[in-house]
Tab-separated table of C-alpha atoms and ligand atoms in Angstrom:
chain	number	residue	atom	x	y	z
X	1	MET	CA	12.505	-11.611	16.259
X	2	SER	CA	12.401	-7.911	15.374
X	3	HIS	CA	9.372	-6.657	13.483
X	4	HIS	CA	9.497	-5.354	9.907
X	5	LYS	CA	8.203	-1.851	9.395
X	6	VAL	CA	5.290	-1.478	6.948
X	7	GLU	CA	4.978	2.057	5.583
X	8	ILE	CA	1.441	3.416	5.426
X	9	PHE	CA	0.847	5.555	2.326
X	10	ASP	CA	-2.471	7.350	2.661
X	11	THR	CA	-4.214	8.357	-0.562
X	12	THR	CA	-7.536	9.582	0.888
X	13	LEU	CA	-6.830	13.046	-0.527
X	14	ARG	CA	-6.004	11.716	-4.025
X	15	ASP	CA	-7.552	8.324	-4.929
X	16	GLY	CA	-10.202	8.804	-2.209
X	17	GLU	CA	-11.144	12.252	-3.339
X	18	GLN	CA	-11.696	11.034	-6.926
X	19	VAL	CA	-15.061	9.626	-5.795
X	20	PRO	CA	-18.001	11.576	-7.262
X	21	GLY	CA	-19.568	13.733	-4.569
X	22	CYS	CA	-16.578	13.470	-2.225
X	23	LYS	CA	-14.723	16.539	-3.470
X	24	LEU	CA	-13.037	18.476	-0.667
X	25	ASN	CA	-12.093	22.129	-0.593
X	26	LYS	CA	-8.598	23.256	0.381
X	27	GLU	CA	-9.513	23.985	4.013
X	28	GLN	CA	-11.017	20.523	4.421
X	29	LYS	CA	-7.943	18.913	2.852
X	30	LEU	CA	-5.671	20.782	5.257
X	31	ILE	CA	-7.711	19.646	8.276
X	32	ILE	CA	-7.547	16.022	7.107
X	33	ALA	CA	-3.837	16.196	6.190
X	34	GLU	CA	-2.927	17.499	9.650
X	35	LYS	CA	-4.888	14.692	11.336
X	36	LEU	CA	-3.310	12.076	9.042
X	37	ASP	CA	0.100	13.364	10.090
X	38	ASN	CA	-0.915	13.030	13.765
X	39	LEU	CA	-2.296	9.555	13.081
X	40	GLY	CA	1.230	8.513	12.061
X	41	VAL	CA	0.955	7.798	8.333
X	42	ASP	CA	4.347	7.713	6.581
X	43	VAL	CA	3.223	9.271	3.298
X	44	ILE	CA	0.306	11.569	2.452
X	45	GLU	CA	-0.615	11.585	-1.225
X	46	ALA	CA	-1.943	15.140	-1.275
X	47	GLY	CA	-3.263	15.316	-4.832
X	48	PHE	CA	-2.590	15.333	-8.559
X	49	PRO	CA	-1.126	18.836	-8.993
X	50	VAL	CA	-1.415	19.129	-12.781
X	51	SER	CA	-5.115	18.203	-12.699
X	52	SER	CA	-6.401	21.655	-11.618
X	53	PRO	CA	-5.130	24.929	-10.128
X	54	GLY	CA	-7.132	24.098	-6.976
X	55	ASP	CA	-5.385	20.750	-6.552
X	56	PHE	CA	-1.993	22.372	-7.188
X	57	ASP	CA	-2.705	24.937	-4.501
X	58	SER	CA	-3.846	22.272	-2.014
X	59	VAL	CA	-0.632	20.284	-2.531
X	60	VAL	CA	1.418	23.469	-1.952
X	61	GLU	CA	-0.402	24.258	1.313
X	62	ILE	CA	-0.316	20.660	2.560
X	63	SER	CA	3.436	20.611	1.812
X	64	LYS	CA	3.895	23.664	4.032
X	65	LEU	CA	1.719	22.259	6.815
X	66	VAL	CA	2.788	18.633	7.242
X	67	LYS	CA	5.542	18.099	9.817
X	68	ASN	CA	6.392	14.388	9.823
X	69	ALA	CA	5.032	12.490	6.837
X	70	SER	CA	6.393	12.605	3.295
X	71	VAL	CA	4.069	14.577	1.037
X	72	CYS	CA	3.464	13.031	-2.359
X	73	GLY	CA	2.050	14.368	-5.635
X	74	LEU	CA	0.773	12.177	-8.463
X	75	SER	CA	1.756	12.612	-12.095
X	76	ARG	CA	1.503	10.685	-15.334
X	77	ALA	CA	4.720	9.810	-17.161
X	78	VAL	CA	4.444	13.189	-18.850
X	79	LYS	CA	7.134	15.858	-18.501
X	80	ASN	CA	4.792	18.719	-17.657
X	81	ASP	CA	2.882	16.660	-15.043
X	82	ILE	CA	6.156	15.833	-13.314
X	83	LYS	CA	7.393	19.422	-13.447
X	84	VAL	CA	4.132	20.739	-11.953
X	85	ALA	CA	4.211	18.057	-9.231
X	86	GLY	CA	7.831	19.037	-8.433
X	87	GLU	CA	6.829	22.700	-8.140
X	88	ALA	CA	3.808	21.941	-5.930
X	89	LEU	CA	6.001	19.917	-3.562
X	90	ALA	CA	8.772	22.522	-3.324
X	91	TYR	CA	7.859	23.422	0.302
X	92	ALA	CA	7.557	19.846	1.567
X	93	LYS	CA	10.048	18.703	4.205
X	94	LYS	CA	10.020	15.263	2.589
X	95	PRO	CA	8.706	15.519	-1.006
X	96	ARG	CA	7.860	12.450	-3.075
X	97	ILE	CA	6.867	12.406	-6.754
X	98	HIS	CA	4.627	9.503	-7.757
X	99	THR	CA	4.896	8.932	-11.478
X	100	GLY	CA	4.080	6.019	-13.731
X	101	ILE	CA	2.339	4.493	-16.692
X	102	GLY	CA	-0.002	1.633	-17.607
X	103	THR	CA	1.844	-1.634	-18.225
X	104	SER	CA	-0.866	-4.201	-19.021
X	105	ASP	CA	-1.271	-5.182	-22.667
X	106	SER	CA	-4.715	-3.632	-22.619
X	107	HIS	CA	-3.375	-0.246	-21.447
X	108	ILE	CA	-0.426	-0.377	-23.847
X	109	LYS	CA	-2.531	-1.285	-26.877
X	110	PHE	CA	-5.793	0.616	-26.311
X	111	LYS	CA	-4.906	3.514	-24.013
X	112	PHE	CA	-1.467	4.395	-25.360
X	113	LYS	CA	-1.641	2.761	-28.826
X	114	SER	CA	1.974	1.902	-28.178
X	115	ASN	CA	4.165	-1.133	-27.610
X	116	ARG	CA	6.002	-2.689	-24.668
X	117	GLU	CA	9.450	-1.293	-25.534
X	118	GLU	CA	8.194	2.267	-25.904
X	119	ILE	CA	6.435	2.045	-22.509
X	120	ILE	CA	9.689	0.919	-20.875
X	121	GLU	CA	11.460	3.947	-22.367
X	122	ARG	CA	8.739	6.305	-21.143
X	123	ALA	CA	8.934	4.803	-17.645
X	124	TYR	CA	12.706	5.330	-17.579
X	125	GLU	CA	12.479	8.943	-18.796
X	126	ALA	CA	9.701	9.808	-16.332
X	127	VAL	CA	11.578	8.548	-13.282
X	128	LYS	CA	14.852	10.123	-14.450
X	129	TYR	CA	13.144	13.496	-14.892
X	130	ALA	CA	11.313	13.241	-11.528
X	131	LYS	CA	14.697	12.626	-9.879
X	132	SER	CA	15.748	16.130	-10.950
X	133	PHE	CA	13.139	17.482	-8.458
X	134	THR	CA	13.486	15.072	-5.530
X	135	GLU	CA	15.458	12.025	-4.406
X	136	ASP	CA	12.269	10.219	-3.420
X	137	VAL	CA	10.508	8.970	-6.556
X	138	GLU	CA	7.816	6.313	-6.554
X	139	PHE	CA	7.014	4.570	-9.819
X	140	TYR	CA	3.579	3.010	-10.466
X	141	ALA	CA	2.907	0.358	-13.081
X	142	GLU	CA	-0.783	0.995	-13.614
X	143	ASP	CA	-2.876	-2.175	-14.029
X	144	ALA	CA	0.049	-4.243	-12.744
X	145	GLY	CA	-2.579	-6.696	-11.492
X	146	ARG	CA	-3.264	-7.689	-15.122
X	147	THR	CA	0.299	-7.225	-16.371
X	148	ASP	CA	2.337	-10.240	-17.383
X	149	ASN	CA	4.871	-10.828	-14.566
X	150	GLU	CA	7.917	-11.232	-16.805
X	151	TYR	CA	7.298	-7.894	-18.519
X	152	LEU	CA	6.413	-6.220	-15.214
X	153	ALA	CA	9.763	-7.331	-13.790
X	154	ARG	CA	11.555	-5.709	-16.740
X	155	VAL	CA	9.668	-2.440	-16.241
X	156	CYS	CA	10.482	-2.464	-12.517
X	157	GLU	CA	14.163	-3.103	-13.142
X	158	VAL	CA	14.349	-0.142	-15.516
X	159	ALA	CA	12.441	2.140	-13.113
X	160	ILE	CA	14.897	1.282	-10.325
X	161	LYS	CA	17.805	1.874	-12.716
X	162	ALA	CA	16.410	5.349	-13.358
X	163	GLY	CA	16.304	5.966	-9.586
X	164	ALA	CA	12.887	4.847	-8.305
X	165	THR	CA	12.949	4.300	-4.557
X	166	VAL	CA	9.479	2.726	-4.367
X	167	LEU	CA	7.737	0.463	-6.898
X	168	ASN	CA	3.970	0.641	-6.746
X	169	ILE	CA	2.248	-2.510	-8.056
X	170	PRO	CA	-1.412	-1.463	-8.376
X	171	ASP	CA	-4.225	-3.917	-8.827
X	172	THR	CA	-6.005	-1.020	-10.512
X	173	THR	CA	-9.146	-2.949	-11.422
X	174	GLY	CA	-9.330	-5.036	-8.235
X	175	TYR	CA	-9.142	-8.232	-10.291
X	176	CYS	CA	-6.467	-10.328	-8.561
X	177	LEU	CA	-7.050	-13.115	-6.083
X	178	PRO	CA	-4.904	-12.833	-2.933
X	179	SER	CA	-2.830	-15.861	-4.018
X	180	GLU	CA	-2.196	-14.275	-7.444
X	181	TYR	CA	-1.309	-10.873	-6.045
X	182	GLY	CA	0.991	-12.424	-3.429
X	183	ALA	CA	2.677	-14.543	-6.128
X	184	LYS	CA	3.209	-11.407	-8.244
X	185	ILE	CA	5.036	-9.644	-5.407
X	186	LYS	CA	7.097	-12.763	-4.714
X	187	TYR	CA	7.982	-13.034	-8.406
X	188	LEU	CA	9.202	-9.417	-8.451
X	189	LYS	CA	11.257	-9.941	-5.280
X	190	GLU	CA	12.903	-12.953	-6.910
X	191	HIS	CA	13.315	-11.744	-10.500
X	192	VAL	CA	14.023	-7.984	-10.428
X	193	LYS	CA	17.840	-7.942	-10.203
X	194	ASN	CA	18.181	-4.569	-8.428
X	195	ILE	CA	15.118	-4.999	-6.155
X	196	ASP	CA	17.240	-4.432	-3.024
X	197	LYS	CA	17.447	-0.736	-4.024
X	198	ALA	CA	13.696	-0.106	-3.712
X	199	ILE	CA	10.696	-1.152	-1.694
X	200	ILE	CA	7.550	-2.640	-3.184
X	201	SER	CA	4.190	-1.018	-2.512
X	202	CYS	CA	0.704	-2.592	-2.650
X	203	HIS	CA	-2.068	-0.454	-4.135
X	204	CYS	CA	-5.229	-2.549	-4.308
X	205	HIS	CA	-8.751	-1.698	-5.389
X	206	ASN	CA	-11.814	-3.372	-3.968
X	207	ASP	CA	-13.939	-4.332	-6.993
X	208	LEU	CA	-14.226	-7.931	-5.755
X	209	GLY	CA	-13.982	-7.073	-2.064
X	210	LEU	CA	-10.373	-8.316	-1.945
X	211	ALA	CA	-8.360	-5.104	-1.534
X	212	THR	CA	-7.465	-5.683	2.105
X	213	ALA	CA	-6.714	-9.393	1.654
X	214	ASN	CA	-4.546	-8.631	-1.390
X	215	SER	CA	-2.561	-5.942	0.426
X	216	ILE	CA	-1.851	-8.256	3.361
X	217	GLU	CA	-0.813	-11.036	0.991
X	218	GLY	CA	1.499	-8.549	-0.739
X	219	ILE	CA	3.146	-7.704	2.576
X	220	ILE	CA	3.557	-11.368	3.520
X	221	ASN	CA	5.311	-11.892	0.174
X	222	GLY	CA	7.810	-9.060	0.545
X	223	ALA	CA	6.133	-5.685	-0.072
X	224	ARG	CA	6.849	-3.039	2.583
X	225	GLN	CA	4.329	-0.290	1.845
X	226	ILE	CA	0.519	-0.297	1.684
X	227	GLU	CA	-1.446	2.400	-0.172
X	228	CYS	CA	-4.822	2.891	1.413
X	229	THR	CA	-7.567	5.324	2.354
X	230	ILE	CA	-9.606	6.083	5.445
X	231	ASN	CA	-12.887	4.110	5.338
X	232	GLY	CA	-11.636	2.434	2.128
X	233	ILE	CA	-13.040	5.336	0.151
X	234	GLY	CA	-11.926	5.420	-3.486
X	235	GLU	CA	-12.792	4.927	-7.154
X	236	ARG	CA	-15.722	2.528	-7.790
X	237	ALA	CA	-15.767	-0.013	-4.906
X	238	GLY	CA	-12.909	1.813	-3.207
X	239	ASN	CA	-9.320	1.280	-2.127
X	240	THR	CA	-7.771	-0.775	0.660
X	241	ALA	CA	-9.069	0.534	4.003
X	242	LEU	CA	-6.264	1.924	6.164
X	243	GLU	CA	-7.969	0.971	9.424
X	244	GLU	CA	-8.349	-2.646	8.259
X	245	VAL	CA	-4.750	-3.337	7.220
X	246	VAL	CA	-3.349	-1.571	10.275
X	247	MET	CA	-5.542	-3.561	12.678
X	248	ILE	CA	-4.864	-6.860	10.884
X	249	LEU	CA	-1.110	-6.367	11.350
X	250	LYS	CA	-1.637	-5.329	14.990
X	251	GLN	CA	-3.969	-8.216	15.849
X	252	HIS	CA	-1.608	-10.777	14.290
X	253	PRO	CA	1.726	-9.929	15.946
X	254	TYR	CA	3.286	-13.270	14.963
X	255	LEU	CA	3.372	-12.003	11.345
X	256	ASN	CA	6.124	-9.644	12.604
X	257	PHE	CA	4.966	-6.389	11.034
X	258	ASP	CA	4.599	-2.982	12.647
X	259	THR	CA	3.213	0.330	11.470
X	260	ASN	CA	3.624	3.824	12.932
X	261	ILE	CA	-0.130	4.320	13.252
X	262	ASN	CA	-1.572	5.421	16.569
X	263	THR	CA	-4.609	3.154	16.368
X	264	LYS	CA	-6.438	5.033	19.139
X	265	HIS	CA	-7.133	7.813	16.598
X	266	LEU	CA	-8.685	5.498	13.974
X	267	TYR	CA	-12.339	5.979	14.871
X	268	ALA	CA	-12.050	9.781	15.125
X	269	MET	CA	-10.177	9.841	11.794
X	270	SER	CA	-12.940	7.820	10.150
X	271	GLN	CA	-15.601	10.168	11.517
X	272	LEU	CA	-13.668	13.230	10.348
X	273	VAL	CA	-13.286	11.955	6.778
X	274	SER	CA	-16.892	10.818	6.603
X	275	LYS	CA	-18.111	14.219	7.854
X	276	HIS	CA	-16.098	16.173	5.280
X	277	MET	CA	-16.760	13.803	2.366
X	278	GLY	CA	-20.434	13.400	3.229
X	279	ILE	CA	-20.309	9.581	3.081
X	280	SER	CA	-20.645	7.381	6.179
X	281	PRO	CA	-19.065	3.929	6.231
X	282	GLN	CA	-21.687	1.175	6.030
X	283	PRO	CA	-22.840	0.107	9.544
X	284	ASN	CA	-21.161	-3.310	9.246
X	285	LYS	CA	-17.833	-1.810	8.063
X	286	ALA	CA	-14.920	-3.514	9.838
X	287	ILE	CA	-13.260	-1.481	12.630
X	288	VAL	CA	-15.128	1.825	12.176
X	289	GLY	CA	-18.737	0.937	11.222
X	290	ALA	CA	-21.533	1.806	13.666
X	291	ASN	CA	-22.091	-1.910	14.396
X	292	ALA	CA	-18.430	-2.966	14.572
X	293	PHE	CA	-18.652	-3.255	18.365
X	294	ALA	CA	-22.421	-3.677	18.782
X	295	HIS	CA	-24.063	-6.893	19.979
X	296	SER	CA	-27.752	-7.586	19.558
X	297	SER	CA	-28.401	-11.334	19.783
X	298	GLY	CA	-29.058	-12.843	23.202
X	299	ILE	CA	-26.299	-15.459	22.989
X	300	HIS	CA	-23.637	-12.896	22.014
X	301	GLN	CA	-24.799	-10.328	24.550
X	302	ASP	CA	-24.641	-12.847	27.365
X	303	GLY	CA	-21.088	-13.806	26.308
X	304	VAL	CA	-19.850	-10.215	25.968
X	305	ILE	CA	-21.353	-9.151	29.306
X	306	LYS	CA	-19.536	-12.055	30.989
X	307	ARG	CA	-16.272	-11.404	29.180
X	308	ARG	CA	-15.760	-8.920	26.316
X	309	ASP	CA	-13.371	-11.020	24.230
X	310	THR	CA	-15.869	-13.906	23.958
X	311	TYR	CA	-17.185	-12.150	20.853
X	312	GLU	CA	-14.727	-9.310	20.240
X	313	ILE	CA	-11.206	-9.761	18.860
X	314	ILE	CA	-10.397	-6.048	19.163
X	315	ASP	CA	-10.653	-3.970	22.315
X	316	PRO	CA	-12.783	-1.005	21.127
X	317	ALA	CA	-10.559	1.337	23.160
X	318	ASP	CA	-7.631	0.355	20.883
X	319	VAL	CA	-9.325	2.103	17.960
X	320	GLY	CA	-10.774	4.968	19.964
X	321	VAL	CA	-14.293	3.597	20.436
X	322	THR	CA	-15.399	4.213	24.032
X	323	GLU	CA	-17.180	0.905	24.650
X	324	SER	CA	-18.938	-2.072	23.131
X	325	ALA	CA	-22.653	-1.500	22.616
X	326	ILE	CA	-25.360	-3.835	23.796
X	327	VAL	CA	-28.287	-3.167	21.475
X	328	LEU	CA	-31.668	-4.409	22.678
X	329	THR	CA	-33.923	-6.022	20.072
X	330	ALA	CA	-36.499	-8.815	20.107
X	331	ARG	CA	-33.529	-11.204	19.737
X	332	SER	CA	-31.995	-10.081	23.026
X	333	GLY	CA	-32.099	-12.201	26.165
X	334	ARG	CA	-32.626	-11.641	29.871
X	335	ALA	CA	-28.904	-11.058	30.557
X	336	ALA	CA	-28.814	-8.023	28.262
X	337	LEU	CA	-32.059	-6.639	29.615
X	338	ALA	CA	-30.860	-7.016	33.230
X	339	TYR	CA	-27.557	-5.320	32.260
X	340	LYS	CA	-29.308	-2.391	30.584
X	341	ALA	CA	-31.859	-2.098	33.419
X	342	LYS	CA	-29.007	-1.973	35.929
X	343	ASN	CA	-27.317	0.833	33.931
X	344	ALA	CA	-30.657	2.659	34.034
X	345	GLY	CA	-30.762	2.319	37.852
X	346	TYR	CA	-32.906	-0.809	38.379
X	347	ASN	CA	-31.534	-3.896	40.116
X	348	LEU	CA	-34.032	-6.592	39.168
X	349	THR	CA	-34.550	-9.872	41.020
X	350	LYS	CA	-34.989	-13.012	38.940
X	351	LEU	CA	-38.800	-12.923	39.292
X	352	GLN	CA	-38.960	-9.199	38.490
X	353	LEU	CA	-36.761	-9.769	35.459
X	354	ASP	CA	-39.133	-12.517	34.198
X	355	GLU	CA	-42.085	-10.111	34.373
X	356	VAL	CA	-40.218	-7.153	32.822
X	357	TYR	CA	-38.782	-9.410	30.100
X	358	HIS	CA	-42.293	-10.423	29.072
X	359	ASN	CA	-43.230	-6.709	28.662
X	360	PHE	CA	-39.937	-6.063	26.919
X	361	LEU	CA	-40.563	-8.747	24.254
X	362	ASN	CA	-44.012	-7.340	23.484
X	363	PHE	CA	-42.466	-3.899	23.038
X	364	ALA	CA	-39.463	-5.189	21.044
X	365	ASP	CA	-41.660	-7.118	18.599
X	366	GLN	CA	-43.287	-3.820	17.615
X	367	ASN	CA	-40.032	-1.829	17.332
X	368	LYS	CA	-36.742	-2.332	15.505
X	369	GLU	CA	-34.679	-1.399	18.555
X	370	VAL	CA	-35.336	-0.741	22.233
X	371	LYS	CA	-33.622	2.489	23.297
X	372	ASP	CA	-32.381	3.297	26.786
X	373	ASP	CA	-35.353	5.648	27.340
X	374	ASP	CA	-37.791	2.862	26.399
X	375	ILE	CA	-36.444	0.736	29.271
X	376	HIS	CA	-37.845	3.195	31.787
X	377	GLN	CA	-41.234	3.038	30.096
X	378	ILE	CA	-41.198	-0.781	29.970
X	379	ILE	CA	-40.310	-1.044	33.652
X	380	GLU	CA	-42.705	1.690	34.752
X	381	THR	CA	-45.648	-0.040	33.029
X	382	SER	CA	-44.834	-3.503	34.415
X	383	LYS	CA	-46.845	-5.067	37.266
X	384	VAL	CA	-43.751	-5.252	39.475
X	385	TYR	CA	-42.797	-1.566	39.136
X	386	ARG	CA	-43.817	-0.617	42.705
X	387	GLU	CA	-41.968	-3.587	44.121
X	388	ILE	CA	-38.830	-2.646	42.106
X	389	ILE	CA	-38.702	0.964	43.251
X	390	SER	CA	-39.535	0.186	46.878
X	391	ALA	CA	-36.608	-2.272	47.183
V	401	KIV	O1	-5.199	2.445	-9.140
V	401	KIV	C1	-4.174	2.897	-9.694
V	401	KIV	O2	-3.556	2.267	-10.558
V	401	KIV	C2	-3.724	4.241	-9.312
V	401	KIV	C3	-2.427	4.698	-9.851
V	401	KIV	C4	-2.569	6.030	-10.494
V	401	KIV	C5	-1.388	4.695	-8.778
V	401	KIV	O3	-4.388	4.895	-8.522
V	402	ZN	ZN1	-5.830	3.614	-7.416
């Protein structure tokens, strides 16, 4: 059975960069955009051109630089926003305008002080106008996660009628459960009459820690694009993490989905973004966190030393991590100590290992972690040191 292609829409430089303290300058954005293109993303959302002259300029330069991916600029459903986005993208080989409007009752009533019919008209006009700049127009229904499905389907139908090629269904507040979000996508696939003329995109926020699960559920129910960021960086609790959705689809081949991502670049990409944004992923972050391939308990270490996949479902090399790490702590066992001692140049017999292990536990109880250099000290101060080095 042939695999379905899932488009990866990276918004690190737009939704990701909205995080306080993560602002990037133009040079940094260009470095990241070039690496995203090499990583294999299908779309790079380069910025929100009307928001500032600096952002406009960055979108222009990224448009000139990027060779393979579509370059996308965000706009509200406002004529001038769309015009400025169109101008910023004029140099892009594959330009995409991303325009849209809030569709939940809360947005319509309190943000726009408007009504459902007026919002539908504004959606239509925005897409129609964006089409005068580029063929490729993505429409977002902001707060779709809390928008009534029947109304959302009407908005989508009108956006497609106006020429939208992609329909973005954002769970802007990260509220939906995976079953709800999946059902929403399924509903749209079944109820939007002209849905065959566009693809559906998942744009999920992580306020309840469900962004990745929701995006995958969206794909299973018929969406064909995921909007995500490196390290899951983004407003509040963040966006869907690119590295997570890509590796989920790769590690579950029976789901029949493929992406263009060269997963071997994922770790380096994560490091690059964290260096420029000044925020490291938490150590236990899936795929790219410092502990994602580290083992510290005796039972796990023994298993991994015998066979890596006993406790690892991903080969670290597949995401560009050189090797699994065996971290020595007071919870480690003899197998890990013997392994580390061997790497440090000592082949210990069973009796020698018993003696060194006793010293090791005393040391480990006083320290959070036992580093490679400490192993030399532990062995050198053990009673069997002379016997070990004379062997
Ligand atoms: O979260 C959201 O709704 C957005 C839109 C502007 C696409 O980022
Ligand atoms: Zn967002």
